[in-house]
């Protein structure tokens, strides 16, 4: 007789969980970290150039276009993850309630409009946040992302079982 070690999650995705998952994806993929640094570097350079222009020519020399460009660049860096999360939220809400089973065979996802079975070999690493478990593919971009919200677990002790399942099977893969 085998003991059932599967963990079941049932949830409707929220924006906050998707946003946290994307943030973790960006922090834990080499290309994501590189892109994030480049965007912040460009904003810092633009800010430095604007400050130098203001110091040498005075406040009146900077036109509205310069301020608009600086504000747009900074807002873009801040808002890109939020906007991406909104787009993904629309897709996830279209799928409806998610019922996920994580077991030794892999991860099975069933929703109102979609069914998917993924083997452990698809994912290369995992990251745990305060609200979610995030599984990432081993490629440099970490493009394959699965976000598993902790609030979808049936019981608090399932979090530890899910963590051990993920750790055990990703290490083997």
Short mmCIF file of N, CA and C in Angstrom, two decimals:
data_model
loop_
_atom_site.label_atom_id
_atom_site.label_comp_id
_atom_site.label_asym_id
_atom_site.label_seq_id
_atom_site.Cartn_x
_atom_site.Cartn_y
_atom_site.Cartn_z
N UNK A 1 0.84 -1.18 0.00
CA UNK A 1 0.00 0.00 0.00
C UNK A 1 0.88 1.24 0.00
N UNK A 2 0.64 2.16 -0.95
CA UNK A 2 1.43 3.38 -1.04
C UNK A 2 0.68 4.53 -0.38
N UNK A 3 1.44 5.40 0.18
CA UNK A 3 0.87 6.56 0.84
C UNK A 3 0.73 7.68 -0.20
N UNK A 4 -0.44 8.31 -0.21
CA UNK A 4 -0.68 9.40 -1.15
C UNK A 4 0.05 10.65 -0.66
N UNK A 5 1.05 11.07 -1.43
CA UNK A 5 1.81 12.26 -1.05
C UNK A 5 1.44 13.46 -1.91
N UNK A 6 0.37 13.35 -2.65
CA UNK A 6 -0.01 14.46 -3.51
C UNK A 6 -0.55 15.63 -2.69
N UNK A 7 -0.37 16.81 -3.26
CA UNK A 7 -0.87 18.03 -2.64
C UNK A 7 -1.84 18.68 -3.62
N UNK A 8 -2.98 19.10 -3.13
CA UNK A 8 -3.99 19.71 -4.00
C UNK A 8 -4.14 21.19 -3.64
N UNK A 9 -4.27 22.00 -4.68
CA UNK A 9 -4.51 23.43 -4.52
C UNK A 9 -5.75 23.79 -5.32
N UNK A 10 -6.58 24.66 -4.79
CA UNK A 10 -7.75 25.17 -5.50
C UNK A 10 -7.77 26.68 -5.28
N UNK A 11 -7.77 27.42 -6.38
CA UNK A 11 -7.69 28.87 -6.27
C UNK A 11 -8.15 29.57 -7.54
N UNK A 12 -8.50 30.82 -7.38
CA UNK A 12 -8.70 31.75 -8.49
C UNK A 12 -7.57 32.75 -8.36
N UNK A 13 -6.81 32.94 -9.42
CA UNK A 13 -5.61 33.75 -9.38
C UNK A 13 -5.93 35.21 -9.07
N UNK A 14 -5.04 35.86 -8.31
CA UNK A 14 -5.16 37.29 -8.02
C UNK A 14 -3.99 38.04 -8.64
N UNK A 15 -4.17 39.33 -8.79
CA UNK A 15 -3.11 40.18 -9.36
C UNK A 15 -1.87 40.17 -8.49
N UNK A 16 -2.07 40.22 -7.18
CA UNK A 16 -0.94 40.28 -6.25
C UNK A 16 -0.06 39.04 -6.37
N UNK A 17 -0.66 37.87 -6.53
CA UNK A 17 0.11 36.63 -6.66
C UNK A 17 0.89 36.59 -7.98
N UNK A 18 0.25 37.03 -9.04
CA UNK A 18 0.94 37.07 -10.32
C UNK A 18 2.09 38.07 -10.27
N UNK A 19 1.84 39.23 -9.70
CA UNK A 19 2.88 40.25 -9.59
C UNK A 19 4.06 39.75 -8.78
N UNK A 20 3.79 39.08 -7.67
CA UNK A 20 4.88 38.54 -6.85
C UNK A 20 5.64 37.46 -7.61
N UNK A 21 4.92 36.62 -8.34
CA UNK A 21 5.57 35.57 -9.13
C UNK A 21 6.47 36.14 -10.21
N UNK A 22 6.01 37.19 -10.89
CA UNK A 22 6.83 37.82 -11.93
C UNK A 22 8.05 38.51 -11.33
N UNK A 23 7.87 39.11 -10.18
CA UNK A 23 8.99 39.74 -9.49
C UNK A 23 10.05 38.69 -9.15
N UNK A 24 9.61 37.55 -8.66
CA UNK A 24 10.54 36.48 -8.32
C UNK A 24 11.20 35.90 -9.57
N UNK A 25 10.44 35.82 -10.66
CA UNK A 25 11.01 35.34 -11.92
C UNK A 25 12.13 36.27 -12.36
N UNK A 26 11.89 37.57 -12.28
CA UNK A 26 12.90 38.53 -12.72
C UNK A 26 14.14 38.48 -11.83
N UNK A 27 13.96 38.30 -10.55
CA UNK A 27 15.09 38.26 -9.63
C UNK A 27 15.91 36.98 -9.74
N UNK A 28 15.29 35.88 -10.16
CA UNK A 28 15.97 34.60 -10.14
C UNK A 28 16.33 34.05 -11.51
N UNK A 29 16.19 34.85 -12.55
CA UNK A 29 16.68 34.44 -13.87
C UNK A 29 17.79 35.40 -14.27
N UNK A 30 18.88 34.90 -14.81
CA UNK A 30 20.00 35.77 -15.17
C UNK A 30 19.59 36.88 -16.13
N UNK A 31 18.80 36.56 -17.13
CA UNK A 31 18.39 37.58 -18.09
C UNK A 31 17.46 38.60 -17.45
N UNK A 32 16.61 38.16 -16.53
CA UNK A 32 15.72 39.07 -15.83
C UNK A 32 16.49 40.06 -14.98
N UNK A 33 17.50 39.58 -14.26
CA UNK A 33 18.33 40.47 -13.45
C UNK A 33 19.06 41.47 -14.35
N UNK A 34 19.58 41.01 -15.47
CA UNK A 34 20.30 41.87 -16.40
C UNK A 34 19.38 42.96 -16.95
N UNK A 35 18.20 42.59 -17.41
CA UNK A 35 17.26 43.57 -17.97
C UNK A 35 16.84 44.60 -16.92
N UNK A 36 16.61 44.15 -15.72
CA UNK A 36 16.20 45.06 -14.64
C UNK A 36 17.30 46.08 -14.36
N UNK A 37 18.55 45.62 -14.32
CA UNK A 37 19.68 46.54 -14.09
C UNK A 37 19.85 47.52 -15.24
N UNK A 38 19.67 47.05 -16.46
CA UNK A 38 19.79 47.95 -17.62
C UNK A 38 18.72 49.03 -17.57
N UNK A 39 17.48 48.65 -17.28
CA UNK A 39 16.41 49.65 -17.21
C UNK A 39 16.66 50.68 -16.12
N UNK A 40 17.07 50.24 -14.94
CA UNK A 40 17.37 51.19 -13.86
C UNK A 40 18.59 52.02 -14.19
N UNK A 41 19.57 51.43 -14.86
CA UNK A 41 20.76 52.17 -15.28
C UNK A 41 20.41 53.28 -16.26
N UNK A 42 19.52 52.98 -17.20
CA UNK A 42 19.09 54.00 -18.16
C UNK A 42 18.34 55.13 -17.47
N UNK A 43 17.50 54.79 -16.51
CA UNK A 43 16.78 55.82 -15.74
C UNK A 43 17.76 56.68 -14.95
N UNK A 44 18.76 56.04 -14.34
CA UNK A 44 19.75 56.79 -13.56
C UNK A 44 20.56 57.71 -14.47
N UNK A 45 20.93 57.22 -15.64
CA UNK A 45 21.68 58.04 -16.60
C UNK A 45 20.84 59.22 -17.07
N UNK A 46 19.59 58.97 -17.37
CA UNK A 46 18.69 60.04 -17.78
C UNK A 46 18.52 61.08 -16.67
N UNK A 47 18.41 60.60 -15.43
CA UNK A 47 18.30 61.52 -14.29
C UNK A 47 19.57 62.32 -14.08
N UNK A 48 20.73 61.68 -14.25
CA UNK A 48 22.01 62.37 -14.11
C UNK A 48 22.18 63.44 -15.18
N UNK A 49 21.83 63.10 -16.41
CA UNK A 49 21.92 64.09 -17.50
C UNK A 49 20.98 65.26 -17.27
N UNK A 50 19.80 64.97 -16.77
CA UNK A 50 18.84 66.04 -16.48
C UNK A 50 19.35 66.92 -15.36
N UNK A 51 19.91 66.32 -14.31
CA UNK A 51 20.46 67.11 -13.20
C UNK A 51 21.63 67.97 -13.66
N UNK A 52 22.51 67.41 -14.49
CA UNK A 52 23.65 68.17 -15.01
C UNK A 52 23.16 69.34 -15.87
N UNK A 53 22.14 69.10 -16.67
CA UNK A 53 21.57 70.15 -17.52
C UNK A 53 20.98 71.26 -16.65
N UNK A 54 20.28 70.88 -15.59
CA UNK A 54 19.68 71.88 -14.70
C UNK A 54 20.74 72.69 -13.96
N UNK A 55 21.82 72.04 -13.54
CA UNK A 55 22.87 72.74 -12.81
C UNK A 55 23.64 73.70 -13.70
N UNK A 56 23.85 73.35 -14.95
CA UNK A 56 24.63 74.21 -15.84
C UNK A 56 23.79 75.28 -16.51
N UNK A 57 22.56 75.00 -16.83
CA UNK A 57 21.74 75.95 -17.59
C UNK A 57 20.60 76.56 -16.78
N UNK A 58 20.30 76.01 -15.65
CA UNK A 58 19.22 76.54 -14.83
C UNK A 58 17.92 75.80 -15.08
N UNK A 59 16.97 76.01 -14.18
CA UNK A 59 15.69 75.31 -14.24
C UNK A 59 14.91 75.68 -15.49
N UNK A 60 15.02 76.92 -15.92
CA UNK A 60 14.25 77.37 -17.09
C UNK A 60 14.70 76.73 -18.39
N UNK A 61 15.91 76.17 -18.42
CA UNK A 61 16.42 75.59 -19.67
C UNK A 61 15.78 74.24 -19.99
N UNK A 62 15.36 73.54 -18.96
CA UNK A 62 14.74 72.22 -19.18
C UNK A 62 13.29 72.42 -19.61
N UNK A 63 12.97 71.94 -20.77
CA UNK A 63 11.61 72.07 -21.28
C UNK A 63 10.70 71.00 -20.72
N UNK A 64 9.45 71.12 -21.04
CA UNK A 64 8.44 70.15 -20.59
C UNK A 64 8.76 68.77 -21.13
N UNK A 65 9.32 68.70 -22.33
CA UNK A 65 9.61 67.40 -22.95
C UNK A 65 10.64 66.61 -22.14
N UNK A 66 11.63 67.30 -21.59
CA UNK A 66 12.65 66.63 -20.80
C UNK A 66 12.03 66.02 -19.55
N UNK A 67 11.20 66.79 -18.85
CA UNK A 67 10.55 66.29 -17.65
C UNK A 67 9.60 65.15 -17.99
N UNK A 68 8.90 65.27 -19.09
CA UNK A 68 7.98 64.22 -19.52
C UNK A 68 8.73 62.92 -19.82
N UNK A 69 9.88 63.03 -20.49
CA UNK A 69 10.68 61.86 -20.83
C UNK A 69 11.22 61.18 -19.56
N UNK A 70 11.73 61.98 -18.62
CA UNK A 70 12.23 61.42 -17.38
C UNK A 70 11.13 60.72 -16.60
N UNK A 71 9.99 61.34 -16.47
CA UNK A 71 8.87 60.75 -15.75
C UNK A 71 8.38 59.48 -16.43
N UNK A 72 8.28 59.50 -17.74
CA UNK A 72 7.83 58.32 -18.50
C UNK A 72 8.79 57.15 -18.31
N UNK A 73 10.09 57.41 -18.37
CA UNK A 73 11.08 56.34 -18.21
C UNK A 73 11.00 55.72 -16.82
N UNK A 74 10.89 56.55 -15.80
CA UNK A 74 10.81 56.03 -14.43
C UNK A 74 9.51 55.25 -14.20
N UNK A 75 8.41 55.78 -14.70
CA UNK A 75 7.13 55.08 -14.55
C UNK A 75 7.13 53.75 -15.31
N UNK A 76 7.78 53.72 -16.45
CA UNK A 76 7.86 52.49 -17.24
C UNK A 76 8.58 51.40 -16.46
N UNK A 77 9.69 51.74 -15.84
CA UNK A 77 10.45 50.76 -15.07
C UNK A 77 9.61 50.22 -13.91
N UNK A 78 8.90 51.11 -13.26
CA UNK A 78 8.09 50.71 -12.11
C UNK A 78 6.86 49.91 -12.54
N UNK A 79 6.21 50.34 -13.61
CA UNK A 79 4.91 49.78 -13.97
C UNK A 79 4.96 48.57 -14.88
N UNK A 80 6.09 48.22 -15.44
CA UNK A 80 6.11 47.14 -16.42
C UNK A 80 5.65 45.81 -15.82
N UNK A 81 6.09 45.50 -14.59
CA UNK A 81 5.66 44.25 -13.96
C UNK A 81 4.17 44.29 -13.64
N UNK A 82 3.69 45.44 -13.19
CA UNK A 82 2.27 45.57 -12.87
C UNK A 82 1.40 45.39 -14.11
N UNK A 83 1.82 45.99 -15.21
CA UNK A 83 1.05 45.87 -16.45
C UNK A 83 1.08 44.44 -16.98
N UNK A 84 2.23 43.80 -16.89
CA UNK A 84 2.33 42.41 -17.32
C UNK A 84 1.44 41.53 -16.45
N UNK A 85 1.42 41.79 -15.14
CA UNK A 85 0.57 41.02 -14.24
C UNK A 85 -0.91 41.22 -14.58
N UNK A 86 -1.29 42.44 -14.93
CA UNK A 86 -2.68 42.69 -15.33
C UNK A 86 -3.07 41.90 -16.58
N UNK A 87 -2.16 41.86 -17.54
CA UNK A 87 -2.42 41.10 -18.77
C UNK A 87 -2.56 39.61 -18.47
N UNK A 88 -1.67 39.08 -17.64
CA UNK A 88 -1.75 37.67 -17.28
C UNK A 88 -2.97 37.37 -16.41
N UNK A 89 -3.37 38.32 -15.59
CA UNK A 89 -4.56 38.15 -14.76
C UNK A 89 -5.80 37.98 -15.63
N UNK A 90 -5.90 38.76 -16.70
CA UNK A 90 -7.05 38.63 -17.60
C UNK A 90 -7.11 37.22 -18.19
N UNK A 91 -5.96 36.69 -18.58
CA UNK A 91 -5.91 35.33 -19.12
C UNK A 91 -6.28 34.29 -18.06
N UNK A 92 -5.70 34.44 -16.86
CA UNK A 92 -5.97 33.48 -15.79
C UNK A 92 -7.42 33.51 -15.35
N UNK A 93 -8.01 34.68 -15.31
CA UNK A 93 -9.43 34.79 -14.94
C UNK A 93 -10.32 34.17 -16.01
N UNK A 94 -9.89 34.27 -17.27
CA UNK A 94 -10.64 33.63 -18.36
C UNK A 94 -10.67 32.11 -18.15
N UNK A 95 -9.60 31.55 -17.62
CA UNK A 95 -9.54 30.11 -17.37
C UNK A 95 -10.43 29.69 -16.21
N UNK A 96 -10.71 30.59 -15.29
CA UNK A 96 -11.57 30.29 -14.15
C UNK A 96 -10.80 29.70 -12.98
N UNK A 97 -11.51 28.97 -12.14
CA UNK A 97 -10.89 28.37 -10.96
C UNK A 97 -9.90 27.29 -11.36
N UNK A 98 -8.75 27.31 -10.72
CA UNK A 98 -7.69 26.33 -10.99
C UNK A 98 -7.71 25.27 -9.90
N UNK A 99 -7.63 24.01 -10.33
CA UNK A 99 -7.49 22.88 -9.42
C UNK A 99 -6.19 22.18 -9.82
N UNK A 100 -5.21 22.28 -8.95
CA UNK A 100 -3.86 21.78 -9.24
C UNK A 100 -3.54 20.62 -8.31
N UNK A 101 -2.97 19.58 -8.89
CA UNK A 101 -2.50 18.44 -8.11
C UNK A 101 -1.01 18.28 -8.36
N UNK A 102 -0.24 18.32 -7.28
CA UNK A 102 1.21 18.14 -7.37
C UNK A 102 1.52 16.79 -6.73
N UNK A 103 2.13 15.90 -7.53
CA UNK A 103 2.48 14.57 -7.01
C UNK A 103 3.78 14.10 -7.62
N UNK A 104 4.11 12.84 -7.45
CA UNK A 104 5.38 12.30 -7.93
C UNK A 104 5.48 12.33 -9.45
N UNK A 105 4.36 12.30 -10.16
CA UNK A 105 4.37 12.30 -11.62
C UNK A 105 4.58 13.69 -12.21
N UNK A 106 4.25 14.72 -11.47
CA UNK A 106 4.38 16.08 -11.97
C UNK A 106 3.26 16.96 -11.45
N UNK A 107 2.87 17.90 -12.27
CA UNK A 107 1.86 18.88 -11.87
C UNK A 107 0.72 18.83 -12.86
N UNK A 108 -0.46 18.59 -12.34
CA UNK A 108 -1.66 18.50 -13.16
C UNK A 108 -2.55 19.71 -12.84
N UNK A 109 -2.90 20.45 -13.87
CA UNK A 109 -3.74 21.64 -13.70
C UNK A 109 -5.02 21.46 -14.48
N UNK A 110 -6.14 21.67 -13.82
CA UNK A 110 -7.45 21.59 -14.46
C UNK A 110 -8.20 22.87 -14.13
N UNK A 111 -8.70 23.53 -15.16
CA UNK A 111 -9.53 24.71 -14.96
C UNK A 111 -10.79 24.53 -15.78
N UNK A 112 -11.65 25.54 -15.78
CA UNK A 112 -12.91 25.43 -16.52
C UNK A 112 -12.70 25.31 -18.03
N UNK A 113 -11.60 25.86 -18.53
CA UNK A 113 -11.36 25.87 -19.98
C UNK A 113 -10.05 25.23 -20.41
N UNK A 114 -9.31 24.64 -19.48
CA UNK A 114 -7.97 24.17 -19.84
C UNK A 114 -7.55 23.03 -18.92
N UNK A 115 -6.85 22.05 -19.49
CA UNK A 115 -6.27 20.96 -18.72
C UNK A 115 -4.82 20.80 -19.16
N UNK A 116 -3.92 20.60 -18.18
CA UNK A 116 -2.50 20.51 -18.50
C UNK A 116 -1.81 19.56 -17.53
N UNK A 117 -0.93 18.72 -18.05
CA UNK A 117 -0.10 17.84 -17.22
C UNK A 117 1.35 18.16 -17.56
N UNK A 118 2.14 18.53 -16.57
CA UNK A 118 3.55 18.88 -16.77
C UNK A 118 4.42 17.97 -15.93
N UNK A 119 5.43 17.38 -16.56
CA UNK A 119 6.37 16.52 -15.83
C UNK A 119 7.39 17.38 -15.10
N UNK A 120 8.03 16.80 -14.10
CA UNK A 120 9.01 17.53 -13.30
C UNK A 120 10.21 17.99 -14.13
N UNK A 121 10.53 17.27 -15.18
CA UNK A 121 11.69 17.62 -16.00
C UNK A 121 11.55 18.96 -16.71
N UNK A 122 10.34 19.48 -16.81
CA UNK A 122 10.12 20.77 -17.47
C UNK A 122 10.70 21.92 -16.65
N UNK A 123 10.65 21.80 -15.33
CA UNK A 123 11.11 22.88 -14.46
C UNK A 123 12.51 22.58 -13.95
N UNK A 124 13.28 23.62 -13.77
CA UNK A 124 14.65 23.44 -13.32
C UNK A 124 14.92 23.96 -11.92
N UNK A 125 14.10 24.89 -11.48
CA UNK A 125 14.33 25.46 -10.15
C UNK A 125 13.03 26.03 -9.60
N UNK A 126 13.04 26.28 -8.30
CA UNK A 126 11.86 26.85 -7.67
C UNK A 126 12.27 27.95 -6.70
N UNK A 127 11.35 28.84 -6.44
CA UNK A 127 11.57 29.93 -5.50
C UNK A 127 10.30 30.04 -4.67
N UNK A 128 10.48 30.27 -3.38
CA UNK A 128 9.32 30.41 -2.52
C UNK A 128 9.24 31.84 -2.00
N UNK A 129 8.06 32.41 -2.11
CA UNK A 129 7.81 33.74 -1.58
C UNK A 129 6.85 33.67 -0.41
N UNK A 130 6.45 34.82 0.06
CA UNK A 130 5.53 34.87 1.19
C UNK A 130 4.17 34.29 0.84
N UNK A 131 3.71 34.55 -0.38
CA UNK A 131 2.38 34.13 -0.80
C UNK A 131 2.36 32.97 -1.80
N UNK A 132 3.49 32.74 -2.49
CA UNK A 132 3.48 31.80 -3.61
C UNK A 132 4.73 30.93 -3.66
N UNK A 133 4.56 29.79 -4.34
CA UNK A 133 5.68 28.99 -4.81
C UNK A 133 5.78 29.28 -6.30
N UNK A 134 6.98 29.49 -6.81
CA UNK A 134 7.18 29.78 -8.22
C UNK A 134 8.13 28.73 -8.79
N UNK A 135 7.70 28.04 -9.83
CA UNK A 135 8.54 27.08 -10.52
C UNK A 135 9.00 27.71 -11.83
N UNK A 136 10.29 27.62 -12.11
CA UNK A 136 10.88 28.25 -13.30
C UNK A 136 11.58 27.21 -14.17
N UNK A 137 11.53 27.41 -15.46
CA UNK A 137 12.27 26.55 -16.37
C UNK A 137 13.75 26.88 -16.27
N UNK A 138 14.62 25.93 -16.66
CA UNK A 138 16.06 26.15 -16.47
C UNK A 138 16.71 27.07 -17.50
N UNK A 139 15.97 27.56 -18.48
CA UNK A 139 16.58 28.43 -19.48
C UNK A 139 16.99 29.77 -18.87
N UNK A 140 17.81 30.52 -19.59
CA UNK A 140 18.36 31.77 -19.07
C UNK A 140 17.29 32.82 -18.77
N UNK A 141 16.18 32.78 -19.50
CA UNK A 141 15.11 33.74 -19.27
C UNK A 141 14.14 33.29 -18.18
N UNK A 142 14.12 32.00 -17.88
CA UNK A 142 13.14 31.48 -16.92
C UNK A 142 11.73 31.71 -17.44
N UNK A 143 11.53 31.47 -18.75
CA UNK A 143 10.27 31.82 -19.40
C UNK A 143 9.09 30.96 -18.95
N UNK A 144 9.35 29.71 -18.66
CA UNK A 144 8.27 28.85 -18.19
C UNK A 144 8.07 29.09 -16.70
N UNK A 145 6.94 29.64 -16.34
CA UNK A 145 6.67 30.01 -14.96
C UNK A 145 5.36 29.38 -14.52
N UNK A 146 5.38 28.77 -13.35
CA UNK A 146 4.15 28.28 -12.73
C UNK A 146 4.08 28.89 -11.34
N UNK A 147 3.01 29.61 -11.08
CA UNK A 147 2.81 30.26 -9.80
C UNK A 147 1.75 29.48 -9.04
N UNK A 148 2.13 28.99 -7.86
CA UNK A 148 1.22 28.22 -7.02
C UNK A 148 0.95 29.01 -5.73
N UNK A 149 -0.22 29.63 -5.62
CA UNK A 149 -0.53 30.41 -4.41
C UNK A 149 -0.71 29.53 -3.18
N UNK A 150 -0.11 29.93 -2.09
CA UNK A 150 -0.21 29.17 -0.85
C UNK A 150 -1.63 29.17 -0.30
N UNK A 151 -2.39 30.21 -0.59
CA UNK A 151 -3.75 30.26 -0.07
C UNK A 151 -4.65 29.20 -0.70
N UNK A 152 -4.20 28.58 -1.80
CA UNK A 152 -4.97 27.53 -2.45
C UNK A 152 -4.84 26.18 -1.78
N UNK A 153 -3.94 26.06 -0.83
CA UNK A 153 -3.75 24.79 -0.12
C UNK A 153 -4.91 24.53 0.83
N UNK A 154 -5.23 23.25 1.01
CA UNK A 154 -6.34 22.88 1.88
C UNK A 154 -6.03 23.11 3.35
N UNK A 155 -4.79 22.81 3.75
CA UNK A 155 -4.42 22.92 5.17
C UNK A 155 -3.03 23.53 5.28
N UNK A 156 -2.73 24.18 6.39
CA UNK A 156 -1.40 24.81 6.56
C UNK A 156 -0.24 23.82 6.46
N UNK A 157 -0.41 22.59 6.91
CA UNK A 157 0.66 21.60 6.83
C UNK A 157 0.94 21.17 5.39
N UNK A 158 0.03 21.43 4.47
CA UNK A 158 0.25 21.10 3.06
C UNK A 158 1.38 21.93 2.47
N UNK A 159 1.64 23.09 3.02
CA UNK A 159 2.72 23.93 2.53
C UNK A 159 4.07 23.23 2.67
N UNK A 160 4.29 22.59 3.78
CA UNK A 160 5.54 21.85 3.99
C UNK A 160 5.61 20.63 3.07
N UNK A 161 4.50 19.94 2.88
CA UNK A 161 4.48 18.79 1.96
C UNK A 161 4.76 19.23 0.53
N UNK A 162 4.17 20.35 0.12
CA UNK A 162 4.41 20.88 -1.23
C UNK A 162 5.87 21.28 -1.39
N UNK A 163 6.42 21.93 -0.41
CA UNK A 163 7.83 22.34 -0.45
C UNK A 163 8.74 21.12 -0.60
N UNK A 164 8.46 20.07 0.16
CA UNK A 164 9.31 18.87 0.07
C UNK A 164 9.13 18.16 -1.27
N UNK A 165 7.92 18.11 -1.79
CA UNK A 165 7.69 17.51 -3.11
C UNK A 165 8.49 18.26 -4.19
N UNK A 166 8.39 19.57 -4.16
CA UNK A 166 9.09 20.39 -5.16
C UNK A 166 10.59 20.20 -5.05
N UNK A 167 11.10 20.28 -3.83
CA UNK A 167 12.55 20.15 -3.62
C UNK A 167 13.04 18.77 -4.05
N UNK A 168 12.33 17.74 -3.67
CA UNK A 168 12.73 16.37 -3.98
C UNK A 168 12.74 16.14 -5.50
N UNK A 169 11.71 16.54 -6.19
CA UNK A 169 11.59 16.21 -7.62
C UNK A 169 12.40 17.13 -8.52
N UNK A 170 12.59 18.38 -8.11
CA UNK A 170 13.43 19.25 -8.94
C UNK A 170 14.90 18.90 -8.78
N UNK A 171 15.28 18.43 -7.60
CA UNK A 171 16.66 17.98 -7.40
C UNK A 171 16.95 16.74 -8.25
N UNK A 172 15.95 15.85 -8.36
CA UNK A 172 16.11 14.63 -9.16
C UNK A 172 16.13 14.93 -10.65
N UNK A 173 15.37 15.94 -11.06
CA UNK A 173 15.30 16.29 -12.48
C UNK A 173 16.56 17.00 -12.90
#
